[in-house]
Short mmCIF file of C-alpha atoms and ligand atoms in Angstrom, two decimals:
data_model
loop_
_atom_site.label_atom_id
_atom_site.label_comp_id
_atom_site.label_asym_id
_atom_site.label_seq_id
_atom_site.Cartn_x
_atom_site.Cartn_y
_atom_site.Cartn_z
CA MET A 1100 0.00 0.00 0.00
CA MET A 1101 1.28 3.44 -0.93
CA HIS A 1102 0.98 6.22 1.71
CA HIS A 1103 1.61 9.92 1.33
CA VAL A 1104 4.22 10.19 4.08
CA ILE A 1105 5.96 7.90 6.56
CA VAL A 1106 7.45 9.42 9.70
CA SER A 1107 10.05 7.61 11.78
CA GLY A 1108 9.96 8.60 15.48
CA LEU A 1109 7.05 10.12 17.40
CA GLY A 1110 8.68 12.55 19.79
CA PRO A 1111 7.56 16.21 19.57
CA ALA A 1112 8.92 16.50 16.00
CA GLY A 1113 7.38 13.36 14.49
CA ALA A 1114 4.07 13.52 16.35
CA THR A 1115 3.57 17.19 15.39
CA LEU A 1116 4.26 16.47 11.74
CA LEU A 1117 1.92 13.50 11.78
CA TYR A 1118 -0.85 15.67 13.22
CA GLU A 1119 -0.26 18.49 10.71
CA LEU A 1120 -0.64 16.13 7.77
CA ALA A 1121 -3.40 13.87 9.12
CA SER A 1122 -5.57 16.85 10.05
CA ARG A 1123 -5.39 18.00 6.41
CA GLY A 1124 -6.59 14.61 5.22
CA TYR A 1125 -3.28 13.04 4.09
CA ASP A 1126 -2.56 9.35 4.54
CA VAL A 1127 0.32 9.30 7.01
CA VAL A 1128 1.99 6.58 9.07
CA GLY A 1129 4.10 7.29 12.16
CA ILE A 1130 6.40 4.58 13.45
CA ASP A 1131 8.10 4.53 16.86
CA ARG A 1132 10.24 1.82 18.38
CA GLU A 1133 8.75 2.51 21.83
CA ARG A 1134 5.18 2.24 23.14
CA PHE A 1135 3.59 5.39 24.51
CA PRO A 1136 3.63 6.81 27.10
CA ARG A 1137 7.42 6.40 27.23
CA TYR A 1138 10.23 8.00 29.24
CA LYS A 1139 12.48 10.60 27.59
CA SER A 1140 15.60 11.91 29.32
CA CYS A 1141 14.96 15.67 29.33
CA GLY A 1142 14.65 18.73 31.58
CA GLY A 1143 11.19 19.27 30.12
CA CYS A 1144 11.33 23.08 30.07
CA ILE A 1145 9.74 24.54 26.93
CA SER A 1146 10.32 28.18 26.05
CA THR A 1147 7.28 30.45 25.71
CA LYS A 1148 8.07 30.63 21.96
CA ILE A 1149 5.77 27.60 21.92
CA ASP A 1150 2.84 30.04 22.34
CA THR A 1151 3.51 31.30 18.81
CA ILE A 1152 2.76 27.87 17.32
CA GLU A 1153 -0.73 28.25 15.91
CA GLY A 1154 -3.29 25.65 16.91
CA LEU A 1155 -1.19 24.08 19.68
CA ASP A 1156 -2.62 24.57 23.16
CA ILE A 1157 -0.41 23.03 25.85
CA SER A 1158 -1.90 24.91 28.81
CA HIS A 1159 -3.33 21.72 30.37
CA LEU A 1160 0.10 20.05 30.20
CA ILE A 1161 2.03 22.75 32.05
CA GLU A 1162 3.29 21.67 35.45
CA THR A 1163 4.45 25.17 36.28
CA PRO A 1164 5.43 28.35 34.47
CA VAL A 1165 9.08 29.39 34.79
CA TYR A 1166 9.98 33.03 35.48
CA GLY A 1167 13.74 32.71 35.41
CA ALA A 1168 16.56 31.00 37.27
CA ILE A 1169 18.71 31.01 40.34
CA PHE A 1170 22.20 30.91 38.88
CA SER A 1171 25.30 29.68 40.63
CA TYR A 1172 28.97 29.27 39.93
CA ARG A 1173 30.23 25.86 41.02
CA GLN A 1174 27.48 25.82 43.69
CA THR A 1175 29.27 28.47 45.72
CA ARG A 1176 27.68 31.82 44.80
CA TYR A 1177 24.01 32.20 43.96
CA VAL A 1178 22.07 34.95 42.23
CA ASP A 1179 18.29 35.02 41.63
CA ILE A 1180 17.30 36.47 38.27
CA LEU A 1181 13.55 36.30 37.92
CA SER A 1182 11.33 38.22 35.59
CA ASP A 1183 7.68 39.33 35.81
CA GLU A 1184 6.56 37.23 32.85
CA PRO A 1185 7.11 33.54 32.11
CA VAL A 1186 10.16 32.52 30.08
CA GLY A 1187 9.14 28.90 29.79
CA TYR A 1188 6.88 26.10 30.97
CA ASN A 1189 7.85 22.91 32.77
CA VAL A 1190 6.20 19.75 31.47
CA LYS A 1191 6.58 16.03 32.13
CA ARG A 1192 7.84 14.58 28.87
CA GLU A 1193 6.03 11.26 29.11
CA VAL A 1194 2.72 13.14 29.48
CA PHE A 1195 3.54 15.85 26.94
CA ASP A 1196 4.78 13.47 24.23
CA ASN A 1197 1.88 11.08 24.77
CA TYR A 1198 -0.57 13.94 24.29
CA LEU A 1199 1.03 14.84 20.94
CA VAL A 1200 0.86 11.22 19.73
CA GLU A 1201 -2.80 10.87 20.76
CA ARG A 1202 -3.64 14.17 19.05
CA ALA A 1203 -2.14 12.82 15.81
CA ARG A 1204 -3.97 9.52 16.18
CA LYS A 1205 -7.29 11.32 16.73
CA ALA A 1206 -6.66 13.42 13.62
CA GLY A 1207 -6.58 10.19 11.59
CA ALA A 1208 -2.89 9.25 11.45
CA THR A 1209 -1.86 5.60 11.60
CA VAL A 1210 0.45 5.04 14.59
CA VAL A 1211 2.69 1.98 14.68
CA GLU A 1212 4.35 1.42 18.06
CA GLY A 1213 7.10 -1.00 19.09
CA CYS A 1214 8.60 -1.04 15.60
CA LYS A 1215 12.16 0.07 14.88
CA VAL A 1216 12.94 1.79 11.58
CA GLU A 1217 16.29 0.64 10.23
CA ASP A 1218 16.74 2.17 6.80
CA PHE A 1219 15.06 3.51 3.69
CA VAL A 1220 15.56 3.14 -0.04
CA GLU A 1221 14.80 6.18 -2.14
CA GLY A 1222 13.44 5.67 -5.64
CA SER A 1223 12.51 8.32 -8.18
CA HIS A 1224 8.77 8.06 -7.42
CA HIS A 1225 8.52 6.59 -3.95
CA ILE A 1226 10.39 5.58 -0.82
CA GLU A 1227 10.53 2.20 0.86
CA VAL A 1228 11.05 2.24 4.62
CA ILE A 1229 12.61 -0.86 6.12
CA CYS A 1230 11.92 -1.86 9.73
CA GLU A 1231 13.36 -4.43 12.10
CA GLY A 1232 12.35 -7.95 11.14
CA GLY A 1233 12.02 -6.99 7.46
CA ARG A 1234 8.64 -5.22 7.71
CA THR A 1235 8.40 -2.54 5.02
CA PHE A 1236 6.25 0.54 4.30
CA ARG A 1237 5.93 2.51 1.06
CA ALA A 1238 5.20 6.19 0.65
CA GLU A 1239 5.73 9.16 -1.61
CA PHE A 1240 7.92 10.80 1.08
CA PHE A 1241 9.79 9.90 4.26
CA VAL A 1242 10.63 12.04 7.29
CA CYS A 1243 13.28 11.02 9.77
CA ALA A 1244 12.31 12.30 13.25
CA ASP A 1245 13.77 9.58 15.40
CA GLY A 1246 16.01 11.75 17.49
CA ALA A 1247 19.60 11.80 18.65
CA GLY A 1248 20.04 8.03 18.46
CA SER A 1249 18.83 7.83 14.85
CA LEU A 1250 20.82 5.36 12.79
CA VAL A 1251 18.97 6.44 9.65
CA ALA A 1252 20.01 10.07 10.20
CA ARG A 1253 23.62 9.04 10.74
CA LYS A 1254 23.60 7.11 7.51
CA HIS A 1255 21.63 9.47 5.27
CA PHE A 1256 21.63 12.94 6.88
CA SER A 1257 25.02 13.51 8.57
CA LEU A 1258 23.88 13.28 12.16
CA ASN A 1259 27.30 13.43 13.77
CA PRO A 1260 27.92 12.04 17.29
CA ARG A 1261 31.29 13.80 17.42
CA GLU A 1262 29.38 17.07 17.61
CA PHE A 1263 26.94 16.01 20.33
CA GLY A 1264 26.47 17.25 23.84
CA ILE A 1265 26.31 14.45 26.38
CA SER A 1266 24.24 14.43 29.53
CA CYS A 1267 23.40 12.72 32.81
CA THR A 1268 20.00 13.11 34.46
CA MET A 1269 18.24 11.90 37.59
CA GLU A 1270 14.67 12.38 38.77
CA ILE A 1271 14.52 12.98 42.52
CA PRO A 1272 11.09 12.62 44.13
CA THR A 1273 10.42 15.07 46.93
CA SER A 1274 7.42 16.51 48.75
CA GLU A 1275 4.97 18.78 46.95
CA GLU A 1276 5.31 21.30 49.79
CA GLU A 1277 9.03 21.56 49.11
CA THR A 1278 8.75 22.05 45.36
CA GLU A 1279 5.82 24.42 45.89
CA LYS A 1280 8.30 26.92 47.35
CA MET A 1281 10.66 26.57 44.37
CA LEU A 1282 8.15 26.61 41.54
CA GLY A 1283 8.67 29.42 39.10
CA ALA A 1284 12.47 29.21 39.08
CA LEU A 1285 15.06 26.86 37.64
CA PHE A 1286 18.48 26.34 39.21
CA ILE A 1287 21.36 26.66 36.75
CA ASP A 1288 25.02 26.19 37.64
CA PHE A 1289 27.98 27.20 35.50
CA GLY A 1290 31.53 26.00 35.75
CA GLU A 1291 31.27 22.44 37.04
CA VAL A 1292 31.25 20.83 33.62
CA PRO A 1293 33.34 21.87 30.58
CA HIS A 1294 31.36 23.71 27.92
CA GLY A 1295 27.98 23.13 29.52
CA TYR A 1296 25.96 23.57 32.65
CA ALA A 1297 24.09 21.72 35.37
CA TRP A 1298 20.45 22.20 36.32
CA ILE A 1299 17.66 21.45 38.72
CA PHE A 1300 14.18 21.90 37.26
CA PRO A 1301 11.50 21.64 39.98
CA LYS A 1302 8.18 20.05 39.03
CA LYS A 1303 5.33 19.21 41.43
CA GLY A 1304 6.83 16.74 43.93
CA LEU A 1305 9.87 16.11 41.70
CA LEU A 1306 13.28 17.57 40.97
CA SER A 1307 14.62 16.91 37.46
CA VAL A 1308 18.37 17.17 37.89
CA GLY A 1309 20.88 17.05 35.08
CA MET A 1310 24.19 18.09 33.61
CA ALA A 1311 25.25 18.41 29.98
CA GLY A 1312 28.43 19.41 28.22
CA GLU A 1313 30.24 19.09 24.93
CA SER A 1314 31.07 15.45 24.31
CA LYS A 1315 34.65 16.15 23.11
CA ARG A 1316 35.49 17.84 26.41
CA CYS A 1317 33.35 15.85 28.85
CA ARG A 1318 33.75 12.27 27.79
CA GLY A 1319 35.07 10.19 30.68
CA ARG A 1320 34.44 12.81 33.37
CA LEU A 1321 30.75 13.72 33.14
CA ARG A 1322 29.52 11.13 35.64
CA GLY A 1323 32.09 12.26 38.23
CA ASP A 1324 31.21 15.93 37.69
CA PHE A 1325 27.51 15.07 38.01
CA GLU A 1326 28.07 13.27 41.31
CA LYS A 1327 29.96 16.28 42.63
CA PHE A 1328 27.09 18.55 41.62
CA LEU A 1329 24.54 16.26 43.32
CA LYS A 1330 26.60 16.27 46.50
CA ASN A 1331 27.24 20.00 46.65
CA HIS A 1332 24.16 21.86 45.41
CA ARG A 1333 22.34 23.41 48.36
CA VAL A 1334 18.89 22.41 47.06
CA LEU A 1335 19.88 18.73 47.11
CA ALA A 1336 21.29 18.69 50.66
CA GLY A 1337 19.88 15.79 52.66
CA LYS A 1338 18.13 14.18 49.66
CA ALA A 1339 18.38 10.48 48.82
CA LEU A 1340 20.47 10.54 45.65
CA ASN A 1341 20.08 6.90 44.72
CA GLY A 1342 17.83 7.30 41.68
CA LYS A 1343 18.75 5.89 38.27
CA VAL A 1344 21.19 8.04 36.30
CA HIS A 1345 20.16 8.30 32.65
CA GLY A 1346 22.69 9.19 29.99
CA TRP A 1347 21.58 10.68 26.67
CA MET A 1348 22.83 12.83 23.81
CA LEU A 1349 22.05 16.35 22.61
CA PRO A 1350 22.63 16.82 18.89
CA ILE A 1351 23.40 20.51 19.20
CA TYR A 1352 23.75 22.63 16.10
CA HIS A 1353 27.33 23.02 14.96
CA SER A 1354 28.66 25.08 12.14
CA ASP A 1355 29.86 22.42 9.75
CA GLY A 1356 26.71 22.27 7.69
CA HIS A 1357 23.93 19.77 8.10
CA PRO A 1358 22.64 18.07 4.96
CA VAL A 1359 19.11 17.23 6.12
CA ILE A 1360 17.26 17.18 2.82
CA ARG A 1361 17.16 14.61 0.04
CA PRO A 1362 14.77 14.63 -2.92
CA ARG A 1363 12.09 12.51 -1.16
CA ALA A 1364 13.27 12.49 2.43
CA MET A 1365 14.25 14.92 5.14
CA ALA A 1366 15.25 15.00 8.80
CA ILE A 1367 13.65 17.23 11.44
CA GLY A 1368 14.10 17.88 15.18
CA ASP A 1369 17.05 16.23 16.92
CA ALA A 1370 17.73 13.98 13.93
CA ALA A 1371 18.56 17.20 12.04
CA HIS A 1372 20.81 18.68 14.80
CA LEU A 1373 18.19 21.31 15.62
CA VAL A 1374 19.16 21.80 19.25
CA ASP A 1375 20.11 25.28 20.45
CA PRO A 1376 23.88 25.16 21.05
CA PHE A 1377 23.79 27.50 24.07
CA LEU A 1378 21.14 26.09 26.42
CA GLY A 1379 20.27 22.81 24.69
CA GLU A 1380 16.68 23.75 23.98
CA GLY A 1381 15.22 21.32 21.45
CA ILE A 1382 11.50 20.77 22.08
CA TYR A 1383 10.39 24.04 20.51
CA TYR A 1384 12.69 23.55 17.50
CA ALA A 1385 11.44 19.98 17.03
CA ILE A 1386 7.86 21.26 16.86
CA ALA A 1387 8.66 24.35 14.78
CA SER A 1388 10.69 22.34 12.26
CA ALA A 1389 7.85 19.81 11.99
CA ARG A 1390 5.37 22.57 11.18
CA VAL A 1391 7.51 23.94 8.37
CA ALA A 1392 8.27 20.43 7.12
CA GLY A 1393 4.50 19.85 7.02
CA GLU A 1394 4.04 22.87 4.75
CA ALA A 1395 6.86 21.67 2.52
CA LEU A 1396 5.31 18.20 2.26
CA VAL A 1397 1.88 19.55 1.35
CA GLU A 1398 3.51 21.55 -1.43
CA ALA A 1399 5.48 18.49 -2.58
CA ILE A 1400 2.39 16.25 -2.61
CA GLU A 1401 0.11 18.79 -4.30
CA LYS A 1402 2.57 20.10 -6.88
CA ASN A 1403 4.49 16.88 -7.35
CA THR A 1404 7.81 18.52 -6.50
CA THR A 1405 10.84 17.28 -4.58
CA GLY A 1406 13.53 19.02 -2.52
CA PHE A 1407 11.29 20.72 0.09
CA ALA A 1408 12.22 24.34 -0.67
CA PRO A 1409 10.18 25.93 2.19
CA TYR A 1410 11.97 23.79 4.76
CA ARG A 1411 15.37 24.44 3.22
CA GLU A 1412 14.73 28.22 3.26
CA TYR A 1413 13.47 28.14 6.86
CA LEU A 1414 16.71 26.51 7.99
CA ARG A 1415 18.97 28.66 5.86
CA ARG A 1416 17.39 32.04 6.51
CA LYS A 1417 15.75 31.77 9.90
CA LEU A 1418 17.17 29.05 12.12
CA TYR A 1419 20.82 28.66 11.17
CA PRO A 1420 21.77 32.36 11.52
CA GLU A 1421 20.30 32.30 15.03
CA PHE A 1422 22.08 29.08 15.92
CA ARG A 1423 25.37 30.44 14.58
CA ALA A 1424 25.07 33.40 16.96
CA LEU A 1425 24.36 30.96 19.81
CA VAL A 1426 27.49 28.98 18.95
CA LYS A 1427 29.50 32.20 19.41
CA LEU A 1428 27.66 33.01 22.62
CA SER A 1429 28.31 29.57 24.04
CA ASP A 1430 32.03 29.84 23.19
CA LEU A 1431 32.08 33.11 25.09
CA VAL A 1432 30.11 31.90 28.12
CA TYR A 1433 31.40 28.35 28.50
CA GLY A 1434 34.95 29.39 27.62
CA HIS A 1435 34.87 31.70 30.67
CA PRO A 1436 32.06 30.58 32.96
CA ARG A 1437 33.41 32.41 36.01
CA LEU A 1438 33.65 35.72 34.22
CA TRP A 1439 30.22 35.20 32.67
CA TYR A 1440 28.79 34.43 36.09
CA ARG A 1441 30.35 37.59 37.52
CA MET A 1442 28.92 39.65 34.70
CA VAL A 1443 25.36 38.44 35.22
CA GLU A 1444 25.73 38.66 38.99
CA LYS A 1445 26.74 42.30 38.68
CA GLU A 1446 24.33 43.10 35.86
CA PRO A 1447 21.27 40.84 35.99
CA ALA A 1448 19.86 42.92 33.13
CA ILE A 1449 22.10 40.88 30.81
CA MET A 1450 20.22 37.72 31.71
CA LEU A 1451 16.86 39.46 31.73
CA ARG A 1452 17.55 40.53 28.18
CA TYR A 1453 18.55 36.99 27.27
CA TYR A 1454 15.16 35.85 28.55
CA ASP A 1455 13.70 37.86 25.68
CA VAL A 1456 15.81 35.82 23.26
CA ILE A 1457 14.39 32.65 24.82
CA ARG A 1458 10.90 34.11 24.47
CA GLY A 1459 11.59 34.79 20.79
CA ARG A 1460 11.21 38.56 21.17
CA GLU A 1461 14.81 39.40 20.41
CA SER A 1462 17.16 37.66 18.03
CA ALA A 1463 20.20 35.80 19.31
CA GLN A 1464 22.23 37.68 16.70
CA GLU A 1465 21.28 41.07 18.18
CA PHE A 1466 21.86 39.82 21.70
CA TYR A 1467 25.31 38.52 20.85
CA ARG A 1468 26.28 41.82 19.22
CA TRP A 1469 25.01 43.71 22.28
CA VAL A 1470 26.92 41.50 24.77
CA LEU A 1471 30.06 41.79 22.69
CA SER A 1472 29.86 45.58 22.58
CA LYS A 1473 29.18 45.65 26.32
CA VAL A 1474 32.11 43.47 27.10
CA THR A 1475 34.49 45.57 25.05
CA ARG A 1476 33.30 48.74 26.82
CA LYS A 1477 33.43 47.38 30.36
CA PRO A 1478 36.48 46.57 32.43
CA TRP A 1479 36.15 42.83 32.09
CA LYS A 1480 39.83 42.77 31.31
CA LEU A 1481 40.51 39.10 31.04
CA LEU A 1482 37.42 38.44 29.03
CA ARG A 1483 38.08 41.41 26.79
CA SER A 1484 41.59 40.34 25.93
CA TRP A 1485 40.34 36.85 25.21
CA LEU A 1486 37.67 38.28 22.95
CA GLU A 1487 40.19 40.40 21.13
CA ASP A 1488 42.24 37.29 20.45
CA ARG A 1489 39.34 35.07 19.51
CA PHE A 1490 36.72 37.24 17.85
CA LEU A 1491 37.46 40.91 17.34
CA SER A 1492 40.55 40.36 15.25
CA THR A 1493 38.56 38.11 12.89
CA GLY A 1494 35.45 40.30 12.94
C1 LIG B 1210 19.30 15.57 29.31
C2 LIG B 1210 18.50 16.38 28.33
C3 LIG B 1210 17.78 17.48 28.77
C4 LIG B 1210 17.04 18.23 27.87
N1 LIG B 1210 16.30 19.28 28.35
C5 LIG B 1210 15.56 20.01 27.50
C6 LIG B 1210 14.71 21.04 27.97
O1 LIG B 1210 14.59 21.28 29.19
N2 LIG B 1210 14.02 21.77 27.06
C7 LIG B 1210 14.11 21.53 25.72
O2 LIG B 1210 13.47 22.24 24.94
N3 LIG B 1210 14.87 20.53 25.25
C8 LIG B 1210 15.58 19.75 26.10
N4 LIG B 1210 16.32 18.71 25.61
C9 LIG B 1210 16.30 18.40 24.17
C10 LIG B 1210 14.99 17.68 23.82
O3 LIG B 1210 14.84 16.56 24.67
C11 LIG B 1210 15.02 17.23 22.37
O4 LIG B 1210 15.50 18.28 21.58
C12 LIG B 1210 13.63 16.83 21.86
O5 LIG B 1210 13.16 15.71 22.53
C13 LIG B 1210 13.69 16.54 20.35
O6 LIG B 1210 12.48 15.99 19.91
P1 LIG B 1210 12.47 14.96 18.68
O7 LIG B 1210 11.04 14.65 18.43
O8 LIG B 1210 13.31 15.46 17.59
O9 LIG B 1210 13.22 13.65 19.23
P2 LIG B 1210 12.86 12.71 20.47
O10 LIG B 1210 12.06 13.43 21.47
O11 LIG B 1210 14.15 12.10 20.90
O12 LIG B 1210 11.94 11.59 19.84
C14 LIG B 1210 12.47 10.62 18.97
C15 LIG B 1210 11.54 9.41 18.94
O13 LIG B 1210 12.05 8.49 17.99
C16 LIG B 1210 11.92 7.17 18.50
N5 LIG B 1210 12.95 6.35 17.83
C17 LIG B 1210 14.27 6.35 18.05
N6 LIG B 1210 14.86 5.48 17.20
C18 LIG B 1210 13.89 4.95 16.44
C19 LIG B 1210 13.87 4.02 15.37
N7 LIG B 1210 15.01 3.46 14.92
N8 LIG B 1210 12.71 3.70 14.81
C20 LIG B 1210 11.54 4.27 15.24
N9 LIG B 1210 11.51 5.14 16.26
C21 LIG B 1210 12.66 5.49 16.83
C22 LIG B 1210 12.12 7.33 19.99
O14 LIG B 1210 11.51 6.26 20.69
C23 LIG B 1210 11.43 8.66 20.25
O15 LIG B 1210 10.08 8.50 20.61
C24 LIG B 1210 17.06 17.91 26.50
C25 LIG B 1210 17.77 16.80 26.04
C26 LIG B 1210 18.48 16.03 26.95
C27 LIG B 1210 19.23 14.81 26.48
#
């Protein structure tokens, strides 16, 4: 049987795309190797940019709105930087992702669970998708949305583990009364892990704790750094820290180019390296990329075209320039976490302005230019001389 589109992976990217197409009457099949609801290692904080996604109401899935963070440097100094308006929303991923899959199913999509996609073969008029055990599906188009562990994206779309962030997470149950007092703020610590940060995201009766850093610099030491963080952060004092530690990957954007489009197939979400390289935000980008991919697929089906121009343009003109600015920002911040911490401690307005980037009200490119000009005007001597070496001389 020939379908319009087959989607591999039903996280936020795949499930959103499935819904977009099924609700317009297209014959779509979504395949996931897991059965829903399923666990996903994640902080579960979605930026308020999600509110700009038309037709997606997540208000009933929000555990708590987030107004900012309590930042620390190696768990020694702490500064509260909270804003009057939400920056993000905390959700439980198993609940959030399950909702998106059910929404797609109700819209008429076929959902195949417990089936692992292994490869695809692209012909000039159709695509054959090959699953574990030799089961196959045929469609006009294929979308790879099966995340950071995707073998298909490694083979066909240059998903590159050498450019990943790596992470450790633990869920620590606690009393609702305790988290009640913390709700509204995240805890973010700089400096304990190379080129990354550690976090505690409070949910009702639960602390989602994690640490992530660049794989090249953290491999072999992340677990030890994570244990140190668990032992030393003031919020975790006296807690039983014997939960399961989950390790997972963050396919952050990097600047080497990401071929994610073939004539009849494309990758979206994590499988396309669409994770913000500064904070590791990926849920919004998974959903946003799926929406644009949906438009591109409708055009391809209706006009019998290939190559997905709207998606290509979205990446090239909108997303990648922002991500490139965030690569520079993360070099600046994670290269000198102590100096960065001092800057935001002294001038919380820097972070408050960054919250507007997270909200999607200001571009990362503008923010980066502003921080750079600030740094060169202020007496942050060490940082300034480093910047002159690394950035200003090359423009
Ligand atoms: C520790 C950690 C913390 C994070 N915290 C945040 C955060 O707070 N906020 C935020 O915005 N982002 C966060 N992220 C990033 C976020 O989790 C991802 O960007 C997001 O889940 C990407 O969605 P996706 O749909 O592309 O992929 P995924 O959510 O990974 O979904 C992929 C799906 O594909 C399925 N699959 C995998 N292989 C196959 C296969 N071979 N065949 C069929 N199905 C398959 C999986 O079962 C899964 O359901 C975090 C990531 C990590 C690792």
